[in-house]
Amino acid sequence: MYKLAIIPGDGTGPEVIREAVKVLDAAKTKHRFSYEAVHFDLGGERYLRTGEVLPESVLKELSTMNAILLGAVGHPDVKPGILEHGILLKIRFFFEQYINLRPIKLFPGVDCPLKNKGPNEIDFVIVRENNECVYIGAGGFLYKGTQNEVAIQEMVYTRRGVERAIRYAFDYARQRNKGKKLTLSAKTNVIQAHDLWQRVYDEVSREYPDIARDYAHVDATCMWMIKNPEFFDVIVTTNMFGDIITDLGAIIQGGMGIAAGGNINPKGVSMFEPIGGSAPKYTGKNIINPLAAICACQMMLEYLGEKQAAKDIENAVAWVTTEKVKNLSAGKMGYSTSEIGDLVAGHL
Ligand code: IPM
Ligand code: MN
């Protein structure tokens, strides 16, 4: 019996989470696991109504859960940053979800913006460090608002934080057993602090002689992701670079309609989410693509150890993309949000 926290959140979050739960229920029936869902009302509406972003009591309750499924945060009437910092980043940091795992997988049948690239070429995983870098919020202003203003934001890495991310990535490459290669993506030619990443990578790599070593500067990584995506198997990178290159990855796998990620603490409470955001302009129209949320749910089941259920969901999504939906963008799918959920659940 799993205890799952469901946070639908803002915008289209509730619509896509509804479909993910539909699929979860179909998987549950088929695979005979059971779960108790606890819904949490967090997001812009609650903040505007009560001034609360993420009360301590909710954090406490979340810590008793096996996993968290999150829809989206971000509300047009709330100043950017409040909900992102107060909910998403807060949960990532509080539960030390130090890995942000983002598979870049082009499902069969999906329109890909890259010429002559298909599912065989686009199938890799980005391991984004999730608790450090510029995200820790160390910085500030001097002489704010004047001509002499100085703005500072520190890029902070700890030996422990870098090592656990790199180790996770090596383990992941080994267990994935595909290209058996781990690319470190950083910017060692400019950012001195990235020397720590390089040294830790070199050191840890000695424990993984079966995994091929590789390095690419982050700018070159962007180029290779477009030119030769088949070059990659697993990429490990910093929080900020990971944020950027996973959006690039999302586009080559068919867009935000399918891109999912896991915020993982291998020994703690992990959180799974579609990475596309709250998409306010599509809210309430039943046209947003729920496949990303469904894939997030699939990653959650994989993490919980329900491997067969996860595999089945992946196959059902592949069936939908092969047989039904080519264009994964909101409004262009030829199906409504709930119809896509029905198709995946029905196939299961
Ligand atoms: C993501 C998002 C977040 C991030 C924002 C919403 C804080 O872009 O999950 O990639 O920068 O990590
Ligand atoms: Mn992002």
CSV table of C-alpha atoms and ligand atoms in Angstrom, one decimal:
chain,number,residue,atom,x,y,z
A,1,MET,CA,0.0,0.0,0.0
A,2,TYR,CA,1.6,3.2,-1.2
A,3,LYS,CA,0.9,6.6,0.3
A,4,LEU,CA,1.0,9.0,-2.6
A,5,ALA,CA,0.7,12.8,-2.4
A,6,ILE,CA,-1.1,14.4,-5.3
A,7,ILE,CA,-0.5,18.1,-5.8
A,8,PRO,CA,-2.4,19.1,-8.9
A,9,GLY,CA,-1.3,22.8,-8.5
A,10,ASP,CA,-1.9,25.6,-10.9
A,11,GLY,CA,-3.2,26.1,-14.5
A,12,THR,CA,-3.5,22.9,-16.5
A,13,GLY,CA,-1.9,20.9,-13.6
A,14,PRO,CA,-5.3,19.6,-12.3
A,15,GLU,CA,-6.3,18.5,-15.8
A,16,VAL,CA,-3.2,16.5,-16.6
A,17,ILE,CA,-3.0,15.0,-13.1
A,18,ARG,CA,-6.6,13.8,-13.4
A,19,GLU,CA,-5.5,11.8,-16.5
A,20,ALA,CA,-2.4,10.5,-14.8
A,21,VAL,CA,-4.5,9.3,-11.9
A,22,LYS,CA,-6.8,7.6,-14.4
A,23,VAL,CA,-3.8,5.7,-15.8
A,24,LEU,CA,-2.5,5.0,-12.3
A,25,ASP,CA,-5.8,3.4,-11.5
A,26,ALA,CA,-5.8,1.3,-14.6
A,27,ALA,CA,-2.3,0.1,-13.7
A,28,LYS,CA,-3.3,-0.6,-10.1
A,29,THR,CA,-6.2,-2.9,-11.2
A,30,LYS,CA,-4.0,-4.7,-13.6
A,31,HIS,CA,-0.9,-5.1,-11.4
A,32,ARG,CA,-2.6,-5.5,-8.0
A,33,PHE,CA,-0.8,-2.9,-6.1
A,34,SER,CA,-2.8,-0.5,-4.0
A,35,TYR,CA,-2.4,3.1,-2.9
A,36,GLU,CA,-3.9,5.8,-0.8
A,37,ALA,CA,-3.9,9.2,-2.4
A,38,VAL,CA,-3.7,12.3,-0.3
A,39,HIS,CA,-4.6,15.5,-2.3
A,40,PHE,CA,-2.9,18.7,-1.3
A,41,ASP,CA,-4.3,22.0,-2.3
A,42,LEU,CA,-1.2,24.1,-3.1
A,43,GLY,CA,-0.6,26.7,-5.7
A,44,GLY,CA,-1.6,30.2,-6.8
A,45,GLU,CA,-5.2,30.0,-5.9
A,46,ARG,CA,-4.5,29.0,-2.3
A,47,TYR,CA,-1.8,31.7,-2.1
A,48,LEU,CA,-4.1,34.4,-3.3
A,49,ARG,CA,-6.9,33.2,-1.0
A,50,THR,CA,-4.9,32.7,2.2
A,51,GLY,CA,-1.4,34.0,1.7
A,52,GLU,CA,-0.1,30.5,2.4
A,53,VAL,CA,2.4,29.0,0.0
A,54,LEU,CA,3.6,25.8,1.7
A,55,PRO,CA,2.7,25.5,5.3
A,56,GLU,CA,5.0,23.6,7.7
A,57,SER,CA,2.2,21.2,8.4
A,58,VAL,CA,2.0,20.2,4.8
A,59,LEU,CA,5.7,19.6,4.6
A,60,LYS,CA,5.4,17.4,7.7
A,61,GLU,CA,2.6,15.4,6.1
A,62,LEU,CA,4.5,15.1,2.8
A,63,SER,CA,7.4,13.5,4.7
A,64,THR,CA,5.1,10.5,5.5
A,65,MET,CA,4.5,9.8,1.8
A,66,ASN,CA,6.1,7.3,-0.5
A,67,ALA,CA,6.1,9.7,-3.4
A,68,ILE,CA,4.7,13.0,-4.6
A,69,LEU,CA,3.0,13.5,-8.0
A,70,LEU,CA,3.0,17.2,-8.9
A,71,GLY,CA,1.0,18.9,-11.8
A,72,ALA,CA,2.4,22.4,-12.2
A,73,VAL,CA,3.1,25.6,-10.3
A,74,GLY,CA,2.8,29.1,-11.7
A,75,HIS,CA,-0.1,31.5,-11.7
A,76,PRO,CA,-0.5,34.6,-13.9
A,77,ASP,CA,-1.7,36.7,-10.9
A,78,VAL,CA,1.2,35.8,-8.7
A,79,LYS,CA,4.6,37.5,-9.0
A,80,PRO,CA,7.0,35.1,-10.8
A,81,GLY,CA,9.2,33.3,-8.3
A,82,ILE,CA,6.9,33.1,-5.3
A,83,LEU,CA,5.4,29.8,-6.1
A,84,GLU,CA,8.4,28.4,-7.9
A,85,HIS,CA,10.6,29.1,-4.8
A,86,GLY,CA,7.9,28.5,-2.3
A,87,ILE,CA,6.6,25.2,-3.5
A,88,LEU,CA,8.7,23.6,-6.2
A,89,LEU,CA,12.2,24.5,-5.1
A,90,LYS,CA,11.2,24.3,-1.4
A,91,ILE,CA,10.1,20.7,-1.8
A,92,ARG,CA,13.2,19.8,-3.9
A,93,PHE,CA,15.5,21.2,-1.2
A,94,PHE,CA,13.6,20.2,1.9
A,95,PHE,CA,13.5,16.6,0.9
A,96,GLU,CA,17.0,16.7,-0.5
A,97,GLN,CA,15.8,15.5,-3.9
A,98,TYR,CA,19.3,15.9,-5.2
A,99,ILE,CA,18.7,14.4,-8.6
A,100,ASN,CA,16.5,15.7,-11.3
A,101,LEU,CA,16.1,12.8,-13.7
A,102,ARG,CA,14.9,13.7,-17.2
A,103,PRO,CA,14.7,11.1,-19.9
A,104,ILE,CA,14.9,12.4,-23.4
A,105,LYS,CA,13.0,9.8,-25.4
A,106,LEU,CA,11.4,10.2,-28.7
A,107,PHE,CA,8.4,7.9,-28.7
A,108,PRO,CA,7.6,6.1,-32.1
A,109,GLY,CA,5.3,8.1,-34.4
A,110,VAL,CA,6.0,11.5,-32.7
A,111,ASP,CA,6.8,14.4,-35.0
A,112,CYS,CA,10.5,15.4,-34.3
A,113,PRO,CA,11.8,18.8,-35.3
A,114,LEU,CA,15.2,17.2,-36.2
A,115,LYS,CA,15.6,16.1,-39.8
A,116,ASN,CA,16.5,12.3,-40.2
A,117,LYS,CA,16.3,11.6,-36.5
A,118,GLY,CA,13.9,9.1,-35.0
A,119,PRO,CA,13.4,7.0,-31.8
A,120,ASN,CA,16.7,5.2,-32.4
A,121,GLU,CA,18.7,8.4,-32.3
A,122,ILE,CA,16.8,10.3,-29.6
A,123,ASP,CA,17.0,8.1,-26.4
A,124,PHE,CA,19.1,9.4,-23.6
A,125,VAL,CA,18.8,10.6,-20.1
A,126,ILE,CA,19.9,13.8,-18.4
A,127,VAL,CA,20.9,13.6,-14.8
A,128,ARG,CA,20.6,17.2,-13.5
A,129,GLU,CA,22.0,18.0,-10.1
A,130,ASN,CA,19.0,19.4,-8.2
A,131,ASN,CA,20.1,21.0,-4.9
A,132,GLU,CA,23.0,23.3,-5.6
A,133,CYS,CA,24.4,25.8,-8.2
A,134,VAL,CA,22.8,29.2,-8.6
A,135,TYR,CA,19.6,27.7,-7.3
A,136,ILE,CA,20.6,27.9,-3.6
A,137,GLY,CA,19.8,31.6,-3.6
A,138,ALA,CA,23.1,33.0,-2.4
A,139,GLY,CA,23.4,36.5,-3.7
A,140,GLY,CA,22.0,39.9,-3.6
A,141,PHE,CA,22.4,43.5,-4.6
A,142,LEU,CA,24.6,46.4,-3.8
A,143,TYR,CA,23.5,50.0,-4.5
A,144,LYS,CA,20.2,48.6,-5.8
A,145,GLY,CA,18.4,50.9,-8.1
A,146,THR,CA,21.3,53.1,-8.7
A,147,GLN,CA,23.7,53.4,-11.7
A,148,ASN,CA,26.3,51.7,-9.5
A,149,GLU,CA,24.2,48.7,-8.9
A,150,VAL,CA,25.9,45.3,-8.5
A,151,ALA,CA,23.9,42.1,-8.8
A,152,ILE,CA,25.5,38.9,-7.5
A,153,GLN,CA,24.3,35.3,-7.6
A,154,GLU,CA,26.7,32.7,-6.5
A,155,MET,CA,27.2,29.3,-8.2
A,156,VAL,CA,27.7,27.0,-5.2
A,157,TYR,CA,28.9,23.4,-5.3
A,158,THR,CA,29.8,21.1,-2.5
A,159,ARG,CA,32.1,18.1,-2.8
A,160,ARG,CA,29.3,16.0,-1.3
A,161,GLY,CA,26.6,17.4,-3.6
A,162,VAL,CA,28.7,16.9,-6.8
A,163,GLU,CA,29.8,13.5,-5.8
A,164,ARG,CA,26.4,12.1,-5.1
A,165,ALA,CA,25.1,13.4,-8.4
A,166,ILE,CA,28.0,12.0,-10.4
A,167,ARG,CA,27.8,8.6,-8.6
A,168,TYR,CA,24.0,8.4,-9.2
A,169,ALA,CA,24.7,9.1,-12.9
A,170,PHE,CA,27.4,6.4,-13.2
A,171,ASP,CA,25.1,3.9,-11.4
A,172,TYR,CA,22.2,4.9,-13.7
A,173,ALA,CA,24.3,4.4,-16.9
A,174,ARG,CA,25.4,1.0,-15.6
A,175,GLN,CA,21.9,-0.1,-14.7
A,176,ARG,CA,20.4,1.4,-17.9
A,177,ASN,CA,22.8,-0.8,-19.8
A,178,LYS,CA,22.4,0.8,-23.2
A,179,GLY,CA,25.3,3.0,-24.4
A,180,LYS,CA,27.2,2.6,-21.2
A,181,LYS,CA,28.6,6.1,-21.5
A,182,LEU,CA,28.4,9.0,-19.2
A,183,THR,CA,29.0,12.5,-20.5
A,184,LEU,CA,29.9,15.2,-18.1
A,185,SER,CA,28.5,18.5,-19.4
A,186,ALA,CA,29.9,21.6,-17.7
A,187,LYS,CA,32.0,24.7,-18.7
A,188,THR,CA,35.4,23.9,-17.3
A,189,ASN,CA,37.0,26.3,-19.8
A,190,VAL,CA,35.4,29.3,-18.1
A,191,ILE,CA,33.8,28.4,-14.8
A,192,GLN,CA,36.7,27.6,-12.4
A,193,ALA,CA,34.3,26.0,-9.9
A,194,HIS,CA,33.6,23.3,-12.5
A,195,ASP,CA,37.0,22.0,-12.0
A,196,LEU,CA,35.5,20.3,-8.9
A,197,TRP,CA,33.0,18.5,-11.2
A,198,GLN,CA,35.8,17.4,-13.5
A,199,ARG,CA,38.0,16.1,-10.6
A,200,VAL,CA,35.1,14.3,-8.9
A,201,TYR,CA,34.0,12.8,-12.2
A,202,ASP,CA,37.6,11.5,-12.9
A,203,GLU,CA,37.9,10.1,-9.5
A,204,VAL,CA,34.5,8.3,-9.4
A,205,SER,CA,34.9,7.1,-13.0
A,206,ARG,CA,37.7,4.8,-11.8
A,207,GLU,CA,35.1,2.7,-10.0
A,208,TYR,CA,33.1,2.3,-13.2
A,209,PRO,CA,35.6,0.9,-15.8
A,210,ASP,CA,32.6,-0.5,-17.7
A,211,ILE,CA,31.2,3.0,-18.4
A,212,ALA,CA,32.9,5.1,-21.2
A,213,ARG,CA,34.1,8.5,-20.1
A,214,ASP,CA,33.1,11.6,-22.0
A,215,TYR,CA,33.1,15.3,-21.5
A,216,ALA,CA,31.3,18.1,-23.5
A,217,HIS,CA,31.1,21.8,-22.7
A,218,VAL,CA,27.5,22.8,-22.2
A,219,ASP,CA,27.4,25.0,-25.3
A,220,ALA,CA,28.8,22.1,-27.4
A,221,THR,CA,26.3,19.8,-25.7
A,222,CYS,CA,23.5,21.9,-27.1
A,223,MET,CA,25.0,21.6,-30.6
A,224,TRP,CA,25.5,17.9,-30.3
A,225,MET,CA,21.9,17.4,-29.0
A,226,ILE,CA,20.7,18.8,-32.3
A,227,LYS,CA,23.3,17.5,-34.6
A,228,ASN,CA,24.0,14.0,-33.2
A,229,PRO,CA,21.6,13.2,-30.4
A,230,GLU,CA,22.5,9.5,-30.8
A,231,PHE,CA,25.9,10.5,-29.4
A,232,PHE,CA,24.5,10.6,-25.9
A,233,ASP,CA,23.5,7.9,-23.4
A,234,VAL,CA,23.5,9.5,-20.0
A,235,ILE,CA,24.5,13.2,-19.4
A,236,VAL,CA,25.3,14.5,-15.9
A,237,THR,CA,25.3,18.2,-15.4
A,238,THR,CA,24.8,21.1,-13.0
A,239,ASN,CA,21.4,22.4,-11.9
A,240,MET,CA,21.4,25.5,-14.0
A,241,PHE,CA,22.8,23.9,-17.2
A,242,GLY,CA,20.5,20.9,-16.6
A,243,ASP,CA,17.5,23.3,-16.5
A,244,ILE,CA,18.4,24.7,-19.8
A,245,ILE,CA,19.5,21.6,-21.7
A,246,THR,CA,16.4,19.6,-20.6
A,247,ASP,CA,14.1,22.1,-22.2
A,248,LEU,CA,16.1,21.6,-25.4
A,249,GLY,CA,15.8,17.9,-24.8
A,250,ALA,CA,12.1,18.2,-24.4
A,251,ILE,CA,11.7,19.9,-27.7
A,252,ILE,CA,13.6,17.2,-29.6
A,253,GLN,CA,11.5,14.5,-28.0
A,254,GLY,CA,8.3,16.1,-29.2
A,255,GLY,CA,7.7,19.0,-26.8
A,256,MET,CA,6.4,19.8,-23.4
A,257,GLY,CA,3.4,17.6,-24.0
A,258,ILE,CA,5.5,14.5,-23.3
A,259,ALA,CA,8.5,15.6,-21.2
A,260,ALA,CA,8.6,14.3,-17.6
A,261,GLY,CA,11.0,14.4,-14.8
A,262,GLY,CA,11.7,13.0,-11.4
A,263,ASN,CA,13.1,14.9,-8.4
A,264,ILE,CA,14.8,12.1,-6.6
A,265,ASN,CA,16.2,11.4,-3.2
A,266,PRO,CA,17.0,7.7,-3.5
A,267,LYS,CA,16.5,7.2,0.2
A,268,GLY,CA,13.8,9.8,0.8
A,269,VAL,CA,10.6,11.3,-0.6
A,270,SER,CA,10.8,11.8,-4.3
A,271,MET,CA,8.6,14.0,-6.5
A,272,PHE,CA,7.5,13.4,-10.1
A,273,GLU,CA,6.2,16.1,-12.5
A,274,PRO,CA,5.5,16.9,-16.1
A,275,ILE,CA,8.1,19.6,-16.8
A,276,GLY,CA,6.0,21.9,-19.0
A,277,GLY,CA,4.6,24.3,-16.4
A,278,SER,CA,1.1,25.5,-15.8
A,279,ALA,CA,0.3,26.7,-19.3
A,280,PRO,CA,-2.3,29.3,-18.2
A,281,LYS,CA,-3.6,30.0,-21.7
A,282,TYR,CA,-4.7,26.4,-22.1
A,283,THR,CA,-6.3,26.1,-18.7
A,284,GLY,CA,-9.8,24.6,-18.4
A,285,LYS,CA,-10.0,23.9,-22.2
A,286,ASN,CA,-9.4,20.1,-22.0
A,287,ILE,CA,-6.8,20.5,-24.8
A,288,ILE,CA,-3.5,20.2,-23.0
A,289,ASN,CA,-1.5,17.0,-23.5
A,290,PRO,CA,-1.6,14.8,-20.4
A,291,LEU,CA,1.1,12.4,-21.7
A,292,ALA,CA,3.9,14.2,-19.8
A,293,ALA,CA,2.0,13.8,-16.5
A,294,ILE,CA,1.3,10.2,-17.5
A,295,CYS,CA,5.0,9.7,-18.1
A,296,ALA,CA,5.8,11.3,-14.7
A,297,CYS,CA,3.4,8.8,-13.2
A,298,GLN,CA,5.3,6.0,-15.0
A,299,MET,CA,8.6,7.2,-13.6
A,300,MET,CA,7.0,7.3,-10.1
A,301,LEU,CA,5.9,3.6,-10.5
A,302,GLU,CA,9.4,2.7,-11.7
A,303,TYR,CA,10.9,4.4,-8.7
A,304,LEU,CA,8.5,2.7,-6.3
A,305,GLY,CA,9.6,-0.7,-7.8
A,306,GLU,CA,6.4,-1.4,-9.8
A,307,LYS,CA,8.6,-2.1,-12.8
A,308,GLN,CA,6.1,-4.1,-14.9
A,309,ALA,CA,3.4,-1.4,-14.3
A,310,ALA,CA,5.8,1.2,-15.4
A,311,LYS,CA,6.8,-0.8,-18.5
A,312,ASP,CA,3.1,-1.3,-19.4
A,313,ILE,CA,2.4,2.5,-19.2
A,314,GLU,CA,5.4,3.2,-21.4
A,315,ASN,CA,4.1,0.7,-23.9
A,316,ALA,CA,0.6,2.2,-23.8
A,317,VAL,CA,2.1,5.7,-24.4
A,318,ALA,CA,4.1,4.3,-27.3
A,319,TRP,CA,0.9,2.7,-28.7
A,320,VAL,CA,-0.9,6.1,-28.4
A,321,THR,CA,1.9,7.9,-30.2
A,322,THR,CA,2.2,5.2,-32.9
A,323,GLU,CA,-1.4,4.7,-33.6
A,324,LYS,CA,-3.2,7.9,-32.6
A,325,VAL,CA,-1.4,11.2,-31.9
A,326,LYS,CA,1.5,12.5,-34.0
A,327,ASN,CA,1.5,16.1,-32.9
A,328,LEU,CA,1.9,16.4,-29.1
A,329,SER,CA,1.1,20.1,-28.8
A,330,ALA,CA,-1.9,21.4,-27.0
A,331,GLY,CA,-4.9,21.8,-29.3
A,332,LYS,CA,-3.1,20.0,-32.2
A,333,MET,CA,-3.5,16.4,-31.0
A,334,GLY,CA,-6.8,15.6,-32.5
A,335,TYR,CA,-8.0,14.4,-29.1
A,336,SER,CA,-8.9,16.1,-25.9
A,337,THR,CA,-7.0,15.8,-22.7
A,338,SER,CA,-9.4,13.3,-21.3
A,339,GLU,CA,-9.6,11.3,-24.5
A,340,ILE,CA,-5.8,10.8,-24.4
A,341,GLY,CA,-6.1,9.6,-20.8
A,342,ASP,CA,-8.8,7.2,-21.8
A,343,LEU,CA,-6.7,5.9,-24.7
A,344,VAL,CA,-3.7,5.1,-22.4
A,345,ALA,CA,-5.8,3.7,-19.6
A,346,GLY,CA,-7.9,1.7,-22.1
A,347,HIS,CA,-4.8,0.2,-23.7
A,348,LEU,CA,-3.5,-0.8,-20.3
B,1,IPM,C1,12.1,23.2,-14.1
B,1,IPM,C2,11.6,24.6,-14.0
B,1,IPM,C3,12.0,25.1,-12.6
B,1,IPM,C4,13.5,25.1,-12.5
B,1,IPM,C5,11.4,26.5,-12.3
B,1,IPM,C6,9.9,26.6,-12.4
B,1,IPM,C7,11.8,27.0,-10.9
B,1,IPM,O1,12.0,25.4,-15.0
B,1,IPM,O2,11.7,22.3,-13.3
B,1,IPM,O3,12.9,22.9,-15.0
B,1,IPM,O4,14.2,26.1,-12.9
B,1,IPM,O5,14.0,24.1,-12.1
B,2,MN,MN,13.2,24.3,-16.5
